[in-house]
Tab-separated table of C-alpha atoms in Angstrom:
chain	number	residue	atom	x	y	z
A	70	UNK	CA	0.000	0.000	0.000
A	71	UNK	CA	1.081	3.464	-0.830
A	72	UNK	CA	0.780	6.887	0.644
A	73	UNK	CA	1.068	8.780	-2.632
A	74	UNK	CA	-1.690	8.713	-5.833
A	75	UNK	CA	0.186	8.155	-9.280
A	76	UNK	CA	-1.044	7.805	-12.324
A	77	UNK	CA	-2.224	4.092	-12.388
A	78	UNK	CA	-3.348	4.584	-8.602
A	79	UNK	CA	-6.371	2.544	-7.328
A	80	UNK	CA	-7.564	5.511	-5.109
A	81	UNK	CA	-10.279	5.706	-2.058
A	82	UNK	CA	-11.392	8.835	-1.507
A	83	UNK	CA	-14.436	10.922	-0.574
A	84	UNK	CA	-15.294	14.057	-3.029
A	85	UNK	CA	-17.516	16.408	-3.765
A	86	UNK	CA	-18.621	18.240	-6.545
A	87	UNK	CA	-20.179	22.102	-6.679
A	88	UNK	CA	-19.946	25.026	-8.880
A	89	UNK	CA	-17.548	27.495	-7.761
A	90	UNK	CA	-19.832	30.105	-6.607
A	91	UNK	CA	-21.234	27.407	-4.173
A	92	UNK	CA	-24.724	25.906	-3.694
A	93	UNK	CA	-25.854	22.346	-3.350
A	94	UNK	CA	-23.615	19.884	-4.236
A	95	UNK	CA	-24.627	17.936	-7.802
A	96	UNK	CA	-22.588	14.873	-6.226
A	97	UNK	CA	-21.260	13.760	-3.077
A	98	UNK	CA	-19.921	10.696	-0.642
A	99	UNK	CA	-18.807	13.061	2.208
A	100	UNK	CA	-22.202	11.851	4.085
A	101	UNK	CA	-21.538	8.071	2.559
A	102	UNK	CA	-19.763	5.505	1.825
A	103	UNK	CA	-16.330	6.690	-0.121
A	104	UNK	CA	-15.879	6.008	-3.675
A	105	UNK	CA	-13.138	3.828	-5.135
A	106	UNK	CA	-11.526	4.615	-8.522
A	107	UNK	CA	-8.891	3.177	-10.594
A	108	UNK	CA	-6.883	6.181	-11.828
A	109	UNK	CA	-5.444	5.819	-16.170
A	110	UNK	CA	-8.518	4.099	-16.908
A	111	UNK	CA	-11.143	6.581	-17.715
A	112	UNK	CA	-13.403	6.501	-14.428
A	113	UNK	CA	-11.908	10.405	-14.197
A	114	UNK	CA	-12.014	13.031	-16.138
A	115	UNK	CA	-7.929	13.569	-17.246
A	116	UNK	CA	-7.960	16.694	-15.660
A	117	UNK	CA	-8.991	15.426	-12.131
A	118	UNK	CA	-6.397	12.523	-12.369
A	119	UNK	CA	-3.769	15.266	-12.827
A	120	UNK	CA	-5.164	17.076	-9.879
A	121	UNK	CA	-5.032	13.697	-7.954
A	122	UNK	CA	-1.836	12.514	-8.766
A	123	UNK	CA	0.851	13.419	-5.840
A	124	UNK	CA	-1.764	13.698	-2.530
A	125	UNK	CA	-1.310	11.666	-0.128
A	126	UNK	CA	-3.215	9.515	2.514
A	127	UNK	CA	-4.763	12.595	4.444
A	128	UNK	CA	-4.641	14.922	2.129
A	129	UNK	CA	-7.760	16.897	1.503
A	130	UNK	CA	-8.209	19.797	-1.110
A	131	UNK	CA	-10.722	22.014	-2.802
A	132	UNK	CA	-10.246	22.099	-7.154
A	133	UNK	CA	-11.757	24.716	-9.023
A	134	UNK	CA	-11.827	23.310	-12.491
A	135	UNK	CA	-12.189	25.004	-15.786
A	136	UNK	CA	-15.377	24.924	-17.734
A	137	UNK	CA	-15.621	22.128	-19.748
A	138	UNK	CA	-12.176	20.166	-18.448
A	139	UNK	CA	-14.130	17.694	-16.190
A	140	UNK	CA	-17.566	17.000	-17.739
A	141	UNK	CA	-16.714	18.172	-21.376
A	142	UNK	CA	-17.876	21.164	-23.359
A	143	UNK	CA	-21.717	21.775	-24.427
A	144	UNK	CA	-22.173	20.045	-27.723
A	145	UNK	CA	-25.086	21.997	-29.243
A	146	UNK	CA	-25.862	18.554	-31.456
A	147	UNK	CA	-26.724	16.777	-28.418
A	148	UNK	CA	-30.060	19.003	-28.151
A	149	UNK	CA	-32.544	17.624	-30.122
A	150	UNK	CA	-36.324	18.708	-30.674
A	151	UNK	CA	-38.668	15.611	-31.008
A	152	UNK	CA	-42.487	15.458	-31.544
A	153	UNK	CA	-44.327	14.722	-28.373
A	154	UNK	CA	-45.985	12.071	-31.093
A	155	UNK	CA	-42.565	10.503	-32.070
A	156	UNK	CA	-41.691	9.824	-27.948
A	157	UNK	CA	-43.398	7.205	-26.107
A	158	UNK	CA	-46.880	7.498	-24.646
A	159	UNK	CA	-45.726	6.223	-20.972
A	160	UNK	CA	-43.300	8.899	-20.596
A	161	UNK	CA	-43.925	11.442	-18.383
A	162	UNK	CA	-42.846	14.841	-19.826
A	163	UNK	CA	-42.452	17.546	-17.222
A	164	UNK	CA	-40.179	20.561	-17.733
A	165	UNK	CA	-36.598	20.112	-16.524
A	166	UNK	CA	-37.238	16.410	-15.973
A	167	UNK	CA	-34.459	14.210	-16.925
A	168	UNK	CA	-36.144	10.892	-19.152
A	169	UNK	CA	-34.341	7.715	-19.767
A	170	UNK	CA	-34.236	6.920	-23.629
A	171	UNK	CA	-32.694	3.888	-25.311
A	172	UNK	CA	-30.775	3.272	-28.924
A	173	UNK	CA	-31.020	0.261	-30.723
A	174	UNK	CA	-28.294	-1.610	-28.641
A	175	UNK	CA	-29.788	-1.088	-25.341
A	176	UNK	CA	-27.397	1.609	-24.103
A	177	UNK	CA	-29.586	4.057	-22.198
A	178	UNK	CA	-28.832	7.965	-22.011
A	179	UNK	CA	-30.570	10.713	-19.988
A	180	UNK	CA	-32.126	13.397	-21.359
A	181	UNK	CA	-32.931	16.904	-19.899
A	182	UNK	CA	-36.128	18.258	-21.055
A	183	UNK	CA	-35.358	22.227	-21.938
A	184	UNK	CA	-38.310	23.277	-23.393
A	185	UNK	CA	-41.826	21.991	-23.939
A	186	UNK	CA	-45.041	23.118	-25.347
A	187	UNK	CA	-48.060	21.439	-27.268
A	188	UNK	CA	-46.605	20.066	-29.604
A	189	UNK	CA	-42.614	19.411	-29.125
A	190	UNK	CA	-40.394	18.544	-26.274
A	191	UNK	CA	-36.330	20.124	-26.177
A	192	UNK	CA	-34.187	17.806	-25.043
A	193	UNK	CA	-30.983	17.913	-23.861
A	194	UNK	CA	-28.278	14.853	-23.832
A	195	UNK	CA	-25.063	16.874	-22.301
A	196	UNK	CA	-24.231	16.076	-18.994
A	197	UNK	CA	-26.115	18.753	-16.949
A	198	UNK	CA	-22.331	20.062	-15.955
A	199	UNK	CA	-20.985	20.352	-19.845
A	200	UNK	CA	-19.404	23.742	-20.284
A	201	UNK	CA	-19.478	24.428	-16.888
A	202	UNK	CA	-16.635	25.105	-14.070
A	203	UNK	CA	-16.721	22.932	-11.314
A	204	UNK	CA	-15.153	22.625	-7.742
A	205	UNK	CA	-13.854	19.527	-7.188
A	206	UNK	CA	-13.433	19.021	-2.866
A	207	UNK	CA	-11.459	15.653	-2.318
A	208	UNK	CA	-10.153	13.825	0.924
A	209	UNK	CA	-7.704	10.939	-0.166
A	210	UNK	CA	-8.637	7.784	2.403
A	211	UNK	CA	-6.620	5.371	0.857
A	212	UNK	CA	-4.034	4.626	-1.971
A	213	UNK	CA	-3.250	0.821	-3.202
């Protein structure tokens, strides 16, 4: 077991993520069980394994990240306007309510509805964070 995170780390830790001008937290493990991550594998954004790499066992420190280095930028083809008549009929569509839809090979994605009226919903498929800066709190537990 090491003190230190490198860059092929399997890392315990409890973090948190806000904007930078504060508010409620969009994601955290503070109040839960602690997350474990395998660090050069994708499970973090490259710019938060950077950030990682060198704390140690104790460590615990507050991020601010630029807009669109953790959760990508806002990729305006990802909004898409559908007819209410093309979506299912057991789908509940309720403004900024996040629906579950489904390609052809099962893999599921969230959407965001933006905008809705009579006859079209808006829907958004970035991650709710895209484009954004985020603060990124972190308190290393353990290191293997």
């Amino acid at each position: 077991m090491s003190d230190k995170v490198k860059q092929d780390s399997l890392v315990t830790l409890h973090f948190r993520v806000t904007l930078p001008e504060g508010g409620q937290a969009f994601i955290s493990t503070f109040e839960s069980t602690p997350a474990t991550l395998q660090l050069g594998r994708g499970e973090l954004a490259p710019a938060l394994e950077q950030r990682l790499t060198g704390l140690e066992v104790g460590n615990r420190e507050v991020f601010d990240m630029e807009a669109g280095t953790v959760f990508g930028q806002h990729k305006p083809d990802l909004v898409q306007r559908f007819e209410r008549g093309d979506l299912p009929a057991d789908i509940e569509l309720d403004l900024h309510s996040v629906i579950e839809f489904s390609d052809p090979e099962g893999n599921k994605f969230p959407g965001l509805v933006r905008e809705l009226d009579d006859a079209t919903a808006l829907i958004d498929f970035n991650h709710p964070l895209a484009g954004r800066a985020v603060r990124f709190e972190v308190e290393v537990i353990g290191v293997v």
